Amino acid sequence: MTALEKEFYFKQFRPDTFPLPLAFPIFSNNGKRIELPCILDSGADFTTIPMSIGRDVLGIDFNKIGPYEIRKKWENLDRQNEKQLNELIQEIIEKKHVIPTSYECACGRSTNGFYYPATIQIEEFKKEILVLWTPSDVISILGRIGIFDNIKELTFKKGKSYTIKF
């Protein structure tokens, strides 16, 4: 394997459940780090992590809400305009803004959360990404924005493992 290629294995959490594609990236913020099991989810827009981990482990203060102008830009964002989306995400990451949001989870419920950047590292791949921090204490998810746009190749091997090339 090359330096930017990594094989991951599926994990079954309970008997009689489907095994899930898991990765174990390291997330960091202000010198604090944690390795988290994350489900690789190509259907998720953003990497999603419980707020309790952001607050208690990585020291994120979700009460320091970003300026109104940035929140309004995010609220009125044309999500189909990739250039506009990427520019605003970059601005939020650079200025370390906390952006409150309401989103619909896969279960169909509307949930409140926050966007805030964190650095992700998988082997030699390291990048600051925008994370959706959720109040639910669920397993973390690796989403498309910030992760999948950096993957050159993703190969699944019959439900046993998968390989990512960055």
PDB file of N, CA and C in Angstrom, residues 87-133:
ATOM      1  N   GLU A  87     -16.636  28.316  -0.440  1.00  0.00           N
ATOM      2  CA  GLU A  87     -16.101  29.596   0.058  1.00  0.00           C
ATOM      3  C   GLU A  87     -16.599  29.890   1.469  1.00  0.00           C
ATOM      4  N   LEU A  88     -17.880  29.648   1.720  1.00  0.00           N
ATOM      5  CA  LEU A  88     -18.433  29.921   3.042  1.00  0.00           C
ATOM      6  C   LEU A  88     -17.892  28.926   4.072  1.00  0.00           C
ATOM      7  N   ILE A  89     -17.770  27.665   3.700  1.00  0.00           N
ATOM      8  CA  ILE A  89     -17.178  26.678   4.607  1.00  0.00           C
ATOM      9  C   ILE A  89     -15.760  27.088   4.960  1.00  0.00           C
ATOM     10  N   GLN A  90     -14.989  27.519   3.980  1.00  0.00           N
ATOM     11  CA  GLN A  90     -13.610  27.945   4.235  1.00  0.00           C
ATOM     12  C   GLN A  90     -13.569  29.139   5.184  1.00  0.00           C
ATOM     13  N   GLU A  91     -14.488  30.092   5.008  1.00  0.00           N
ATOM     14  CA  GLU A  91     -14.546  31.255   5.897  1.00  0.00           C
ATOM     15  C   GLU A  91     -14.879  30.835   7.334  1.00  0.00           C
ATOM     16  N   ILE A  92     -15.837  29.917   7.495  1.00  0.00           N
ATOM     17  CA  ILE A  92     -16.211  29.427   8.827  1.00  0.00           C
ATOM     18  C   ILE A  92     -15.038  28.711   9.474  1.00  0.00           C
ATOM     19  N   ILE A  93     -14.315  27.902   8.695  1.00  0.00           N
ATOM     20  CA  ILE A  93     -13.155  27.175   9.222  1.00  0.00           C
ATOM     21  C   ILE A  93     -12.054  28.152   9.638  1.00  0.00           C
ATOM     22  N   GLU A  94     -11.719  29.095   8.760  1.00  0.00           N
ATOM     23  CA  GLU A  94     -10.624  30.033   9.042  1.00  0.00           C
ATOM     24  C   GLU A  94     -10.897  30.896  10.266  1.00  0.00           C
ATOM     25  N   LYS A  95     -12.149  31.342  10.415  1.00  0.00           N
ATOM     26  CA  LYS A  95     -12.479  32.247  11.521  1.00  0.00           C
ATOM     27  C   LYS A  95     -12.997  31.512  12.753  1.00  0.00           C
ATOM     28  N   LYS A  96     -13.085  30.182  12.671  1.00  0.00           N
ATOM     29  CA  LYS A  96     -13.521  29.344  13.798  1.00  0.00           C
ATOM     30  C   LYS A  96     -14.870  29.795  14.361  1.00  0.00           C
ATOM     31  N   HIS A  97     -15.842  29.945  13.463  1.00  0.00           N
ATOM     32  CA  HIS A  97     -17.178  30.358  13.873  1.00  0.00           C
ATOM     33  C   HIS A  97     -17.998  29.140  14.307  1.00  0.00           C
ATOM     34  N   VAL A  98     -18.816  29.311  15.338  1.00  0.00           N
ATOM     35  CA  VAL A  98     -19.833  28.333  15.717  1.00  0.00           C
ATOM     36  C   VAL A  98     -21.121  28.773  15.030  1.00  0.00           C
ATOM     37  N   ILE A  99     -21.675  27.883  14.204  1.00  0.00           N
ATOM     38  CA  ILE A  99     -22.884  28.208  13.450  1.00  0.00           C
ATOM     39  C   ILE A  99     -24.013  27.284  13.888  1.00  0.00           C
ATOM     40  N   PRO A 100     -25.050  27.840  14.560  1.00  0.00           N
ATOM     41  CA  PRO A 100     -26.182  26.995  14.942  1.00  0.00           C
ATOM     42  C   PRO A 100     -26.960  26.574  13.707  1.00  0.00           C
ATOM     43  N   THR A 101     -27.564  25.391  13.773  1.00  0.00           N
ATOM     44  CA  THR A 101     -28.319  24.896  12.638  1.00  0.00           C
ATOM     45  C   THR A 101     -29.453  24.000  13.115  1.00  0.00           C
ATOM     46  N   SER A 102     -30.397  23.839  12.266  1.00  0.00           N
ATOM     47  CA  SER A 102     -31.460  22.861  12.454  1.00  0.00           C
ATOM     48  C   SER A 102     -31.394  21.974  11.225  1.00  0.00           C
ATOM     49  N   TYR A 103     -31.390  20.682  11.432  1.00  0.00           N
ATOM     50  CA  TYR A 103     -31.272  19.768  10.295  1.00  0.00           C
ATOM     51  C   TYR A 103     -32.176  18.567  10.520  1.00  0.00           C
ATOM     52  N   GLU A 104     -32.476  17.887   9.432  1.00  0.00           N
ATOM     53  CA  GLU A 104     -33.289  16.684   9.520  1.00  0.00           C
ATOM     54  C   GLU A 104     -32.364  15.481   9.487  1.00  0.00           C
ATOM     55  N   CYS A 105     -32.420  14.668  10.530  1.00  0.00           N
ATOM     56  CA  CYS A 105     -31.564  13.487  10.574  1.00  0.00           C
ATOM     57  C   CYS A 105     -32.186  12.363   9.743  1.00  0.00           C
ATOM     58  N   ALA A 106     -31.479  11.275   9.599  1.00  0.00           N
ATOM     59  CA  ALA A 106     -31.933  10.151   8.776  1.00  0.00           C
ATOM     60  C   ALA A 106     -33.251   9.565   9.289  1.00  0.00           C
ATOM     61  N   CYS A 107     -33.510   9.731  10.584  1.00  0.00           N
ATOM     62  CA  CYS A 107     -34.745   9.203  11.173  1.00  0.00           C
ATOM     63  C   CYS A 107     -35.957  10.071  10.830  1.00  0.00           C
ATOM     64  N   GLY A 108     -35.727  11.247  10.228  1.00  0.00           N
ATOM     65  CA  GLY A 108     -36.809  12.131   9.836  1.00  0.00           C
ATOM     66  C   GLY A 108     -37.131  13.220  10.844  1.00  0.00           C
ATOM     67  N   ARG A 109     -36.490  13.202  12.004  1.00  0.00           N
ATOM     68  CA  ARG A 109     -36.731  14.222  13.027  1.00  0.00           C
ATOM     69  C   ARG A 109     -35.883  15.463  12.749  1.00  0.00           C
ATOM     70  N   SER A 110     -36.415  16.607  13.104  1.00  0.00           N
ATOM     71  CA  SER A 110     -35.646  17.837  13.031  1.00  0.00           C
ATOM     72  C   SER A 110     -34.854  17.968  14.323  1.00  0.00           C
ATOM     73  N   THR A 111     -33.573  18.275  14.194  1.00  0.00           N
ATOM     74  CA  THR A 111     -32.665  18.339  15.330  1.00  0.00           C
ATOM     75  C   THR A 111     -31.856  19.626  15.257  1.00  0.00           C
ATOM     76  N   ASN A 112     -31.548  20.197  16.407  1.00  0.00           N
ATOM     77  CA  ASN A 112     -30.680  21.368  16.459  1.00  0.00           C
ATOM     78  C   ASN A 112     -29.254  20.922  16.737  1.00  0.00           C
ATOM     79  N   GLY A 113     -28.308  21.570  16.109  1.00  0.00           N
ATOM     80  CA  GLY A 113     -26.901  21.258  16.313  1.00  0.00           C
ATOM     81  C   GLY A 113     -26.067  22.476  15.964  1.00  0.00           C
ATOM     82  N   PHE A 114     -24.779  22.242  15.786  1.00  0.00           N
ATOM     83  CA  PHE A 114     -23.856  23.323  15.462  1.00  0.00           C
ATOM     84  C   PHE A 114     -22.836  22.859  14.434  1.00  0.00           C
ATOM     85  N   TYR A 115     -22.434  23.776  13.565  1.00  0.00           N
ATOM     86  CA  TYR A 115     -21.282  23.542  12.697  1.00  0.00           C
ATOM     87  C   TYR A 115     -20.086  24.221  13.342  1.00  0.00           C
ATOM     88  N   TYR A 116     -18.971  23.511  13.351  1.00  0.00           N
ATOM     89  CA  TYR A 116     -17.721  24.074  13.864  1.00  0.00           C
ATOM     90  C   TYR A 116     -16.582  23.217  13.314  1.00  0.00           C
ATOM     91  N   PRO A 117     -15.448  23.820  12.979  1.00  0.00           N
ATOM     92  CA  PRO A 117     -14.360  23.050  12.378  1.00  0.00           C
ATOM     93  C   PRO A 117     -13.593  22.186  13.383  1.00  0.00           C
ATOM     94  N   ALA A 118     -12.999  21.148  12.852  1.00  0.00           N
ATOM     95  CA  ALA A 118     -12.054  20.301  13.587  1.00  0.00           C
ATOM     96  C   ALA A 118     -11.084  19.735  12.560  1.00  0.00           C
ATOM     97  N   THR A 119      -9.921  19.356  13.020  1.00  0.00           N
ATOM     98  CA  THR A 119      -8.946  18.726  12.134  1.00  0.00           C
ATOM     99  C   THR A 119      -9.145  17.227  12.193  1.00  0.00           C
ATOM    100  N   ILE A 120      -9.177  16.597  11.035  1.00  0.00           N
ATOM    101  CA  ILE A 120      -9.300  15.147  10.950  1.00  0.00           C
ATOM    102  C   ILE A 120      -8.001  14.596  10.399  1.00  0.00           C
ATOM    103  N   GLN A 121      -7.580  13.455  10.924  1.00  0.00           N
ATOM    104  CA  GLN A 121      -6.385  12.791  10.416  1.00  0.00           C
ATOM    105  C   GLN A 121      -6.662  11.298  10.284  1.00  0.00           C
ATOM    106  N   ILE A 122      -6.412  10.793   9.079  1.00  0.00           N
ATOM    107  CA  ILE A 122      -6.475   9.361   8.782  1.00  0.00           C
ATOM    108  C   ILE A 122      -5.144   9.017   8.130  1.00  0.00           C
ATOM    109  N   GLU A 123      -4.306   8.320   8.882  1.00  0.00           N
ATOM    110  CA  GLU A 123      -2.945   8.055   8.418  1.00  0.00           C
ATOM    111  C   GLU A 123      -2.274   9.393   8.103  1.00  0.00           C
ATOM    112  N   GLU A 124      -1.719   9.565   6.885  1.00  0.00           N
ATOM    113  CA  GLU A 124      -1.047  10.811   6.522  1.00  0.00           C
ATOM    114  C   GLU A 124      -2.009  11.885   6.014  1.00  0.00           C
ATOM    115  N   PHE A 125      -3.250  11.519   5.736  1.00  0.00           N
ATOM    116  CA  PHE A 125      -4.246  12.493   5.310  1.00  0.00           C
ATOM    117  C   PHE A 125      -4.654  13.320   6.522  1.00  0.00           C
ATOM    118  N   LYS A 126      -4.510  14.638   6.410  1.00  0.00           N
ATOM    119  CA  LYS A 126      -4.856  15.538   7.517  1.00  0.00           C
ATOM    120  C   LYS A 126      -5.456  16.802   6.930  1.00  0.00           C
ATOM    121  N   LYS A 127      -6.627  17.201   7.449  1.00  0.00           N
ATOM    122  CA  LYS A 127      -7.317  18.359   6.886  1.00  0.00           C
ATOM    123  C   LYS A 127      -8.269  18.934   7.930  1.00  0.00           C
ATOM    124  N   GLU A 128      -8.405  20.251   7.923  1.00  0.00           N
ATOM    125  CA  GLU A 128      -9.414  20.881   8.764  1.00  0.00           C
ATOM    126  C   GLU A 128     -10.727  20.871   7.982  1.00  0.00           C
ATOM    127  N   ILE A 129     -11.772  20.347   8.610  1.00  0.00           N
ATOM    128  CA  ILE A 129     -13.065  20.217   7.947  1.00  0.00           C
ATOM    129  C   ILE A 129     -14.147  20.852   8.815  1.00  0.00           C
ATOM    130  N   LEU A 130     -15.290  21.103   8.213  1.00  0.00           N
ATOM    131  CA  LEU A 130     -16.445  21.582   8.949  1.00  0.00           C
ATOM    132  C   LEU A 130     -17.222  20.365   9.432  1.00  0.00           C
ATOM    133  N   VAL A 131     -17.475  20.320  10.741  1.00  0.00           N
ATOM    134  CA  VAL A 131     -18.166  19.183  11.361  1.00  0.00           C
ATOM    135  C   VAL A 131     -19.541  19.640  11.831  1.00  0.00           C
ATOM    136  N   LEU A 132     -20.522  18.768  11.691  1.00  0.00           N
ATOM    137  CA  LEU A 132     -21.844  18.984  12.266  1.00  0.00           C
ATOM    138  C   LEU A 132     -21.842  18.308  13.634  1.00  0.00           C
ATOM    139  N   TRP A 133     -21.972  19.091  14.680  1.00  0.00           N
ATOM    140  CA  TRP A 133     -21.970  18.587  16.060  1.00  0.00           C
ATOM    141  C   TRP A 133     -23.415  18.414  16.492  1.00  0.00           C
TER     142      TRP A 133
END
